[in-house]
Tab-separated table of N, CA and C in Angstrom:
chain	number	residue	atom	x	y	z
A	1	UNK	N	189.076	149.269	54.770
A	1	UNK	CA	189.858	149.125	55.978
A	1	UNK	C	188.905	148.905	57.145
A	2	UNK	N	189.293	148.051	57.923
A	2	UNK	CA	188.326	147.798	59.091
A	2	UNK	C	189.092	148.066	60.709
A	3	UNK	N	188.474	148.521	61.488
A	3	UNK	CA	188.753	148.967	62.574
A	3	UNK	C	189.349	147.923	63.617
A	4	UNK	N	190.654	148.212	64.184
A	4	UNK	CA	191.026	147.111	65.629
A	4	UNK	C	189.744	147.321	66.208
A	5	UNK	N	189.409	145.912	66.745
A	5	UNK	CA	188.700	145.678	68.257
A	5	UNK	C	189.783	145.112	69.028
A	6	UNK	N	189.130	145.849	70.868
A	6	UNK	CA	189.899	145.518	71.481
A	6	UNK	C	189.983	144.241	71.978
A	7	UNK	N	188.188	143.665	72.034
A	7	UNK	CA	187.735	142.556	72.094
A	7	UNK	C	187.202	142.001	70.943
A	8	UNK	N	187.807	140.992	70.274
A	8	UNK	CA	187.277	140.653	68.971
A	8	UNK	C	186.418	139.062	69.427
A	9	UNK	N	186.771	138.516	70.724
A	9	UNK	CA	185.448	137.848	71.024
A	9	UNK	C	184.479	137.772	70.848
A	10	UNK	N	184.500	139.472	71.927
A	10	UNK	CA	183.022	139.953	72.162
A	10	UNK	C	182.380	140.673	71.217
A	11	UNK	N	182.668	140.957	70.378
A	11	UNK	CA	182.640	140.913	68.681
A	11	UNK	C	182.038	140.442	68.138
A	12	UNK	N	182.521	139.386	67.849
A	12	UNK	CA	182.206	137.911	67.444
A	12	UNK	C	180.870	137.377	67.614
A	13	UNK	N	180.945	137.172	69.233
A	13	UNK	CA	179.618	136.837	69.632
A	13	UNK	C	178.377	137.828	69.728
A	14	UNK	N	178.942	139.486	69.673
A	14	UNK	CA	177.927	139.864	69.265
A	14	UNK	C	177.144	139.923	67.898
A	15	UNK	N	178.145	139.906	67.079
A	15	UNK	CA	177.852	139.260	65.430
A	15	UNK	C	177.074	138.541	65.441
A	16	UNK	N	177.206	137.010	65.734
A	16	UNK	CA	176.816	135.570	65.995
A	16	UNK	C	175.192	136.045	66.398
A	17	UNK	N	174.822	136.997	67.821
A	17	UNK	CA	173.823	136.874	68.459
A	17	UNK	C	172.807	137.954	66.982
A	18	UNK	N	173.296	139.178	66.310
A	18	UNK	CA	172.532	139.749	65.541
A	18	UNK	C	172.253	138.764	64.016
A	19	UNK	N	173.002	137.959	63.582
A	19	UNK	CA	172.835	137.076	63.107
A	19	UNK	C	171.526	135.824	63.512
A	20	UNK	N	171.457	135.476	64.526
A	20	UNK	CA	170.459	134.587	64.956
A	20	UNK	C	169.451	135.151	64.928
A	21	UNK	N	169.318	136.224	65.731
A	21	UNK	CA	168.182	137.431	65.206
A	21	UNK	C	167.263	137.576	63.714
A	22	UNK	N	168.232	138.103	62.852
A	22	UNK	CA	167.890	137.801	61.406
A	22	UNK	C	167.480	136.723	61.019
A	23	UNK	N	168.314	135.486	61.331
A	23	UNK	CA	167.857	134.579	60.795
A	23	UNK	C	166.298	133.655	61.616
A	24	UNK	N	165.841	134.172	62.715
A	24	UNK	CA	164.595	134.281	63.317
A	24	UNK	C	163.674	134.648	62.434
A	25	UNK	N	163.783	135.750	62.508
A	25	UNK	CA	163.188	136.904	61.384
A	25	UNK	C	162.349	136.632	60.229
A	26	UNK	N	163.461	136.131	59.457
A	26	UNK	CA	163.632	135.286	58.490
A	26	UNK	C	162.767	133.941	58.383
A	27	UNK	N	162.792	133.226	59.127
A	27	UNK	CA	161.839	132.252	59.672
A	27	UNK	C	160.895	132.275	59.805
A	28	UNK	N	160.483	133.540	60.859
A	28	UNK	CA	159.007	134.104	60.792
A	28	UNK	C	158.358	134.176	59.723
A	29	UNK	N	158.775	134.767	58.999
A	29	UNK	CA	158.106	135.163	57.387
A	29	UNK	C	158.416	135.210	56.051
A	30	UNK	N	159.052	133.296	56.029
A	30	UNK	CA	159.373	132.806	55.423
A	30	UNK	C	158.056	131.723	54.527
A	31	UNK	N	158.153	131.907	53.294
A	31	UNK	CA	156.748	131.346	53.201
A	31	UNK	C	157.578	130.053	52.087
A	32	UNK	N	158.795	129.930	51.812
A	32	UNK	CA	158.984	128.765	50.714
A	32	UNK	C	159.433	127.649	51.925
A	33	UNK	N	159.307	126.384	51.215
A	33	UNK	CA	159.431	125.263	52.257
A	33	UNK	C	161.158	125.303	52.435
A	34	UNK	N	161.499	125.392	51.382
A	34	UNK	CA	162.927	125.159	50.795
A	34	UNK	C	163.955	126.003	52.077
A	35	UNK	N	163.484	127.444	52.245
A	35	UNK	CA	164.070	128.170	52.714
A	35	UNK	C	163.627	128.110	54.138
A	36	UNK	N	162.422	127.600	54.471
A	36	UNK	CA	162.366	127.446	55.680
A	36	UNK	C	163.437	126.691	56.427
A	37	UNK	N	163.466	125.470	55.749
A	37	UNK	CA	164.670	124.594	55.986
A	37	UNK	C	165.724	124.488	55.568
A	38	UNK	N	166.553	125.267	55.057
A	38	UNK	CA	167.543	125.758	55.207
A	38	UNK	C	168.019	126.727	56.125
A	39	UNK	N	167.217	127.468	56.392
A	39	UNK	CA	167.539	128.376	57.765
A	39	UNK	C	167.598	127.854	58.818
A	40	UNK	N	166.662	126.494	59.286
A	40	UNK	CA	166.567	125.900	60.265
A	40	UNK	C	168.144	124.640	60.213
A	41	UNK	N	168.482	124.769	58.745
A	41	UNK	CA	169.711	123.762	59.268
A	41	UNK	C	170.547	124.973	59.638
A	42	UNK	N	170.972	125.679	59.009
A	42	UNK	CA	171.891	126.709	59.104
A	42	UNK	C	172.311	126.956	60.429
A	43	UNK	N	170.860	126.982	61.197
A	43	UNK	CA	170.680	127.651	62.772
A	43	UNK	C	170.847	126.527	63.983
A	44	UNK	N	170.795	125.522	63.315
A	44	UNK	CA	171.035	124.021	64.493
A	44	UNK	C	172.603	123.736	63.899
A	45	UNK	N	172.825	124.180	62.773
A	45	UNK	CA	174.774	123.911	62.976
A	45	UNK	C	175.149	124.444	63.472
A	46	UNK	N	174.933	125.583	64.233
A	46	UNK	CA	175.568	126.161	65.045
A	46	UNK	C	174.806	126.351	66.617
A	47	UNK	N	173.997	124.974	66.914
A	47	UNK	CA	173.204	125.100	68.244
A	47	UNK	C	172.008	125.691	68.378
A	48	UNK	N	171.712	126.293	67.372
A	48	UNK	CA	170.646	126.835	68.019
A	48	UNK	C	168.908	126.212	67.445
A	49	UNK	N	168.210	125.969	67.916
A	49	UNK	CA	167.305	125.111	67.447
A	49	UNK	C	165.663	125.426	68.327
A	50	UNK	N	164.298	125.398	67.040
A	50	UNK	CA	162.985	125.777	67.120
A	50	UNK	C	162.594	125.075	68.300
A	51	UNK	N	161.869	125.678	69.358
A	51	UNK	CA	160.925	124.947	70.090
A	51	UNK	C	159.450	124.859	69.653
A	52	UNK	N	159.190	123.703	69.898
A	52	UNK	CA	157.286	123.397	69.414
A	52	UNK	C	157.531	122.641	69.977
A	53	UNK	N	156.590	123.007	71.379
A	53	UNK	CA	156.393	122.135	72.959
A	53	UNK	C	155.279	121.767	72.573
A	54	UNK	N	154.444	121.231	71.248
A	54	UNK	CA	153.374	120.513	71.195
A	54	UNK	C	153.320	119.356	72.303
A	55	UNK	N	151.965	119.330	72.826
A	55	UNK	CA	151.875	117.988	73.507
A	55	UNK	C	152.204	118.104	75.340
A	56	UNK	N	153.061	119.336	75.690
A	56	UNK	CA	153.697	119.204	76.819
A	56	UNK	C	152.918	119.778	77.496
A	57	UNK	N	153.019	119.689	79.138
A	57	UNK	CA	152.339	120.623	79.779
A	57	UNK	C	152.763	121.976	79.653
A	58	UNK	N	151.935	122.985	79.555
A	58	UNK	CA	152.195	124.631	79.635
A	58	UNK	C	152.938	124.877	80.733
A	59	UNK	N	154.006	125.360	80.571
A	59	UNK	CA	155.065	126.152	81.944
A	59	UNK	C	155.013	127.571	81.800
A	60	UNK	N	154.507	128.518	82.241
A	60	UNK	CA	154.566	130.227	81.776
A	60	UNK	C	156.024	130.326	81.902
A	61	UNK	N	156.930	129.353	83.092
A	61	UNK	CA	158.221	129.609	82.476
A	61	UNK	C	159.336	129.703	81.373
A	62	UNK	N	158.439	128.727	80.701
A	62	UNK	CA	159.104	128.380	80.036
A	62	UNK	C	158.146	128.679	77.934
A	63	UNK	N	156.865	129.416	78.854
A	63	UNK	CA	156.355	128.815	77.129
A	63	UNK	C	155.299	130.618	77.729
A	64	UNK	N	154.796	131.019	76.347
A	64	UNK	CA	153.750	132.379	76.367
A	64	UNK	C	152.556	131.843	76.032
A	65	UNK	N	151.755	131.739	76.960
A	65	UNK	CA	150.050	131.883	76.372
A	65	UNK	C	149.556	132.790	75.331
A	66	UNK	N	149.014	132.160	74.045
A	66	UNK	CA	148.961	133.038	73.093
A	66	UNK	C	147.080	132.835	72.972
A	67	UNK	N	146.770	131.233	73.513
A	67	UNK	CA	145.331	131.640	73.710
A	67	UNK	C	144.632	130.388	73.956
A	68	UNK	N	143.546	130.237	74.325
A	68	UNK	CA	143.062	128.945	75.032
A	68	UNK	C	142.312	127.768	73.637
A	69	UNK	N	142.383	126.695	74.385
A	69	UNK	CA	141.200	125.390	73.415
A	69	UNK	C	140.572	124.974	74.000
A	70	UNK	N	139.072	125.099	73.942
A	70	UNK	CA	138.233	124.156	75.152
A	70	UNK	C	138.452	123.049	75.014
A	71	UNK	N	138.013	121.821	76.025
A	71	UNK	CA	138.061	120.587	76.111
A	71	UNK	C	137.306	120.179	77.361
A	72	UNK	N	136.790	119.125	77.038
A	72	UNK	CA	135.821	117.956	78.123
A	72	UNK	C	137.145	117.448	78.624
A	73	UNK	N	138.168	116.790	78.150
A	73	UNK	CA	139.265	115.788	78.902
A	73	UNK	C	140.008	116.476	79.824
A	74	UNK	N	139.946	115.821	81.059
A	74	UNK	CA	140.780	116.436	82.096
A	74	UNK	C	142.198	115.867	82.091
A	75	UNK	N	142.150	115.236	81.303
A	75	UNK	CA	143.820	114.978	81.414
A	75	UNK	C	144.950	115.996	80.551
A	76	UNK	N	143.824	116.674	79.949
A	76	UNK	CA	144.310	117.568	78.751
A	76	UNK	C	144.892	118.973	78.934
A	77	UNK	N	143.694	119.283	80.320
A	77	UNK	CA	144.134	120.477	80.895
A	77	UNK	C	145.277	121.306	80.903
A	78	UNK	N	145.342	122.318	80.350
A	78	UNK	CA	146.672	122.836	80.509
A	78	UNK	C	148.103	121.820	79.866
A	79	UNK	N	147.813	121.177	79.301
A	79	UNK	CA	148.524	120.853	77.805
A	79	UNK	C	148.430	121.785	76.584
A	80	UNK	N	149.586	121.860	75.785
A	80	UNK	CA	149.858	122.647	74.772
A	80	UNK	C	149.173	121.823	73.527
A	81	UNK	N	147.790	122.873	72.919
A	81	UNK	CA	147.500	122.231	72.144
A	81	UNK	C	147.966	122.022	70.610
A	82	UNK	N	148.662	123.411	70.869
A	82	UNK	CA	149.660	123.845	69.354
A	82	UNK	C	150.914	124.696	69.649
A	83	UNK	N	151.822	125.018	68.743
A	83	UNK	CA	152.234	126.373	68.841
A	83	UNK	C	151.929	127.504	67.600
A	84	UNK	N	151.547	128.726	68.572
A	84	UNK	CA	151.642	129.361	67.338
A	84	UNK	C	152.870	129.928	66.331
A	85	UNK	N	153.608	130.640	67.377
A	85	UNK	CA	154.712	130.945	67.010
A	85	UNK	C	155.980	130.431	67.602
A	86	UNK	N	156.972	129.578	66.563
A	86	UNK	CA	158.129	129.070	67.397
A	86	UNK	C	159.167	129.596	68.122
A	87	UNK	N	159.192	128.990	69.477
A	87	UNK	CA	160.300	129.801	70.085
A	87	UNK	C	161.919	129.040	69.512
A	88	UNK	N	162.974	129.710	70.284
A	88	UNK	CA	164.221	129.334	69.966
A	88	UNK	C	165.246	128.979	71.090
A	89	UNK	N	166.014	127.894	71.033
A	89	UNK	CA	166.895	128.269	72.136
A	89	UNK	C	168.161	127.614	71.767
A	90	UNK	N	169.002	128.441	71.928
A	90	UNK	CA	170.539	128.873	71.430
A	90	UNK	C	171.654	127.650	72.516
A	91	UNK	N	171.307	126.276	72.395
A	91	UNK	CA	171.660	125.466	73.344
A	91	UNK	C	170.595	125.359	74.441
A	92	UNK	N	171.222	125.564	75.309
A	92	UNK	CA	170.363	125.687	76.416
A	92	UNK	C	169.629	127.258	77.082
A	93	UNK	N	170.107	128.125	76.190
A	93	UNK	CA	169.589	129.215	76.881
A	93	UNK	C	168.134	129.744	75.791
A	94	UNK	N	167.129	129.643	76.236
A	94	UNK	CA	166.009	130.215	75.279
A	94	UNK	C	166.203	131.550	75.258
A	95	UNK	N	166.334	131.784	73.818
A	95	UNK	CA	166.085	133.236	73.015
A	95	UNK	C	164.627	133.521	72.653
A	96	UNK	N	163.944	132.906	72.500
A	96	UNK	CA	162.511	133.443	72.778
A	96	UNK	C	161.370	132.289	72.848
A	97	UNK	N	160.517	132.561	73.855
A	97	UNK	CA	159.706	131.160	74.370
A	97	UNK	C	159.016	131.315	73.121
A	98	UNK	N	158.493	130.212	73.259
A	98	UNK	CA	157.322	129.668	71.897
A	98	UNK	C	156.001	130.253	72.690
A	99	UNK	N	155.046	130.442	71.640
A	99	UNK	CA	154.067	131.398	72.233
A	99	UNK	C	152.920	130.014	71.369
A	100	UNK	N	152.365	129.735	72.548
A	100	UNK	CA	151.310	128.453	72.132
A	100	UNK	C	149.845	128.791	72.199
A	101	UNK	N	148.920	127.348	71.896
A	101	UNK	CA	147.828	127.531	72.742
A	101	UNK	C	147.722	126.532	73.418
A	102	UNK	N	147.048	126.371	74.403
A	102	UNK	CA	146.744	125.712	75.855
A	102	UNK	C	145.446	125.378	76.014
A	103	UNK	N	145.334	123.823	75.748
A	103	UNK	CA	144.567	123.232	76.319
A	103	UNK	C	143.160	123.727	77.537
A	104	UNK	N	142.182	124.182	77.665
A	104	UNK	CA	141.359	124.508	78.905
A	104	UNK	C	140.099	123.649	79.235
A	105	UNK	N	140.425	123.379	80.452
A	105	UNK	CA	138.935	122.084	80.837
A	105	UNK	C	137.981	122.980	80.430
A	106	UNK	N	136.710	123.047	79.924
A	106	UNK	CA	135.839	123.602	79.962
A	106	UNK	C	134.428	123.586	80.852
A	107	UNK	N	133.882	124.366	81.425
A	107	UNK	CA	133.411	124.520	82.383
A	107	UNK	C	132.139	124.030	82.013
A	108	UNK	N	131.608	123.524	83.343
A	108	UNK	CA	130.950	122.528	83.031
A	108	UNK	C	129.194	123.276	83.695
């Protein structure tokens, strides 16, 4: 037997949000290819989808410094040279920034 909610919305979507959670999780330390990608379709049928800002400029708004890459090219500066760990965002709202590394002119 299962209990009335008064809000079965807000229910719902809290379900939905501990669900995405897990299936993060899951992702993280997921080591078969198979299952990697399946979780990742699973999680974009319903909106929500990996960030890997490879290539972009670093925004602390938007992305976590996880650690620097030297470089001679100044155009490179503060470009994302990888990510380490992927972030997520649930449409438009990020559930957790991607934590990269960043490009650094190196001093000369």
């Amino acid at each position: 037997m299962t209990a009335v909610t008064a809000d079965p919305l807000g229910q719902a979507l809290a379900e939905r949000a501990r669900l995405i959670q897990l299936c993060m999780y899951a992702l993280d330390r997921a080591r078969s290819t198979g299952v990697v990608e399946r979780l990742a379709e699973g999680l974009s049928g319903i909106g929500v989808y990996p960030l890997r800002p490879d290539g972009n400029r670093f925004d602390p708004a938007l992305h976590e410094a996880g650690g620097t890459l030297p470089t001679d090219d100044p155009a490179l500066d503060g470009v994302i040279a990888e990510t380490e760990v992927l972030g997520f965002a649930d449409r438009d709202r990020v559930l957790r920034p991607p934590i990269v590394t960043v490009y650094q002119l190196r001093k000369q």
